[in-house]
Amino acid sequence: THFWGPIANWGIPIAAIADIQRDPKYISGKMTFALCLYSAMFMRFALKVEPRNLLLFACHFANEGAQLTQGCRFIKYHY
């Protein structure tokens, strides 16, 4: 769980980064918000467990940045 879980989890930020080039009309604001909360909570979790899971932290840190970027694109497009 300390290796394969975070490795499989990298699919989420990779997908968000790949979607940065897509039209913002396809961005789901609710899903982006949910993924921001999810990554924020699990960044904290990754540092609190023993031993600390820095691979999981890095994954959620990257996802938080990607989702915030998508959220900004969503807001600029719709508002």
GROMACS .gro file of C-alpha atoms in nm:
model
   79
    1THR     CA    1   0.000   0.000   0.000
    2HIS     CA    2   0.296   0.232   0.038
    3PHE     CA    3   0.403   0.192  -0.322
    4TRP     CA    4   0.134   0.061  -0.559
    5GLY     CA    5  -0.148   0.274  -0.414
    6PRO     CA    6   0.027   0.606  -0.480
    7ILE     CA    7   0.158   0.481  -0.816
    8ALA     CA    8  -0.196   0.396  -0.929
    9ASN     CA    9  -0.321   0.724  -0.783
   10TRP     CA   10  -0.094   0.922  -1.020
   11GLY     CA   11  -0.354   0.866  -1.292
   12ILE     CA   12  -0.570   1.144  -1.147
   13PRO     CA   13  -0.319   1.432  -1.172
   14ILE     CA   14  -0.186   1.299  -1.504
   15ALA     CA   15  -0.540   1.312  -1.646
   16ALA     CA   16  -0.594   1.664  -1.509
   17ILE     CA   17  -0.265   1.785  -1.656
   18ALA     CA   18  -0.347   1.625  -1.991
   19ASP     CA   19  -0.687   1.801  -1.990
   20ILE     CA   20  -0.533   2.147  -1.952
   21GLN     CA   21  -0.524   2.174  -2.332
   22ARG     CA   22  -0.892   2.080  -2.370
   23ASP     CA   23  -1.178   2.326  -2.400
   24PRO     CA   24  -1.284   2.449  -2.051
   25LYS     CA   25  -1.651   2.387  -2.131
   26TYR     CA   26  -1.586   2.020  -2.049
   27ILE     CA   27  -1.460   2.088  -1.694
   28SER     CA   28  -1.693   1.976  -1.416
   29GLY     CA   29  -1.684   2.236  -1.140
   30LYS     CA   30  -1.829   1.996  -0.881
   31MET     CA   31  -1.578   1.722  -0.960
   32THR     CA   32  -1.287   1.966  -0.962
   33PHE     CA   33  -1.395   2.099  -0.621
   34ALA     CA   34  -1.433   1.745  -0.484
   35LEU     CA   35  -1.088   1.645  -0.609
   36CYS     CA   36  -0.935   1.958  -0.452
   37LEU     CA   37  -1.085   1.863  -0.114
   38TYR     CA   38  -0.983   1.499  -0.159
   39SER     CA   39  -0.620   1.585  -0.231
   40ALA     CA   40  -0.601   1.842   0.048
   41MET     CA   41  -0.722   1.584   0.302
   42PHE     CA   42  -0.494   1.310   0.177
   43MET     CA   43  -0.187   1.536   0.167
   44ARG     CA   44  -0.234   1.577   0.542
   45PHE     CA   45  -0.299   1.204   0.586
   46ALA     CA   46   0.017   1.112   0.393
   47LEU     CA   47   0.228   1.312   0.638
   48LYS     CA   48   0.049   1.193   0.955
   49VAL     CA   49   0.069   0.816   0.900
   50GLU     CA   50   0.369   0.623   1.028
   51PRO     CA   51   0.590   0.594   0.833
   52ARG     CA   52   0.520   0.910   0.636
   53ASN     CA   53   0.421   0.835   0.279
   54LEU     CA   54   0.601   1.097   0.073
   55LEU     CA   55   0.510   0.932  -0.257
   56LEU     CA   56   0.141   0.970  -0.172
   57PHE     CA   57   0.201   1.327  -0.056
   58ALA     CA   58   0.374   1.414  -0.385
   59CYS     CA   59   0.087   1.264  -0.583
   60HIS     CA   60  -0.176   1.466  -0.397
   61PHE     CA   61   0.037   1.780  -0.409
   62ALA     CA   62   0.058   1.750  -0.787
   63ASN     CA   63  -0.314   1.676  -0.808
   64GLU     CA   64  -0.400   1.978  -0.592
   65GLY     CA   65  -0.206   2.203  -0.827
   66ALA     CA   66  -0.362   2.048  -1.137
   67GLN     CA   67  -0.715   2.069  -0.996
   68LEU     CA   68  -0.668   2.429  -0.884
   69THR     CA   69  -0.553   2.512  -1.236
   70GLN     CA   70  -0.861   2.342  -1.378
   71GLY     CA   71  -1.080   2.522  -1.124
   72CYS     CA   72  -0.939   2.860  -1.231
   73ARG     CA   73  -1.004   2.772  -1.595
   74PHE     CA   74  -1.361   2.671  -1.505
   75ILE     CA   75  -1.425   2.999  -1.322
   76LYS     CA   76  -1.276   3.212  -1.600
   77TYR     CA   77  -1.486   3.033  -1.862
   78HIS     CA   78  -1.820   3.036  -1.676
   79TYR     CA   79  -1.800   3.362  -1.482
   0.00000   0.00000   0.00000
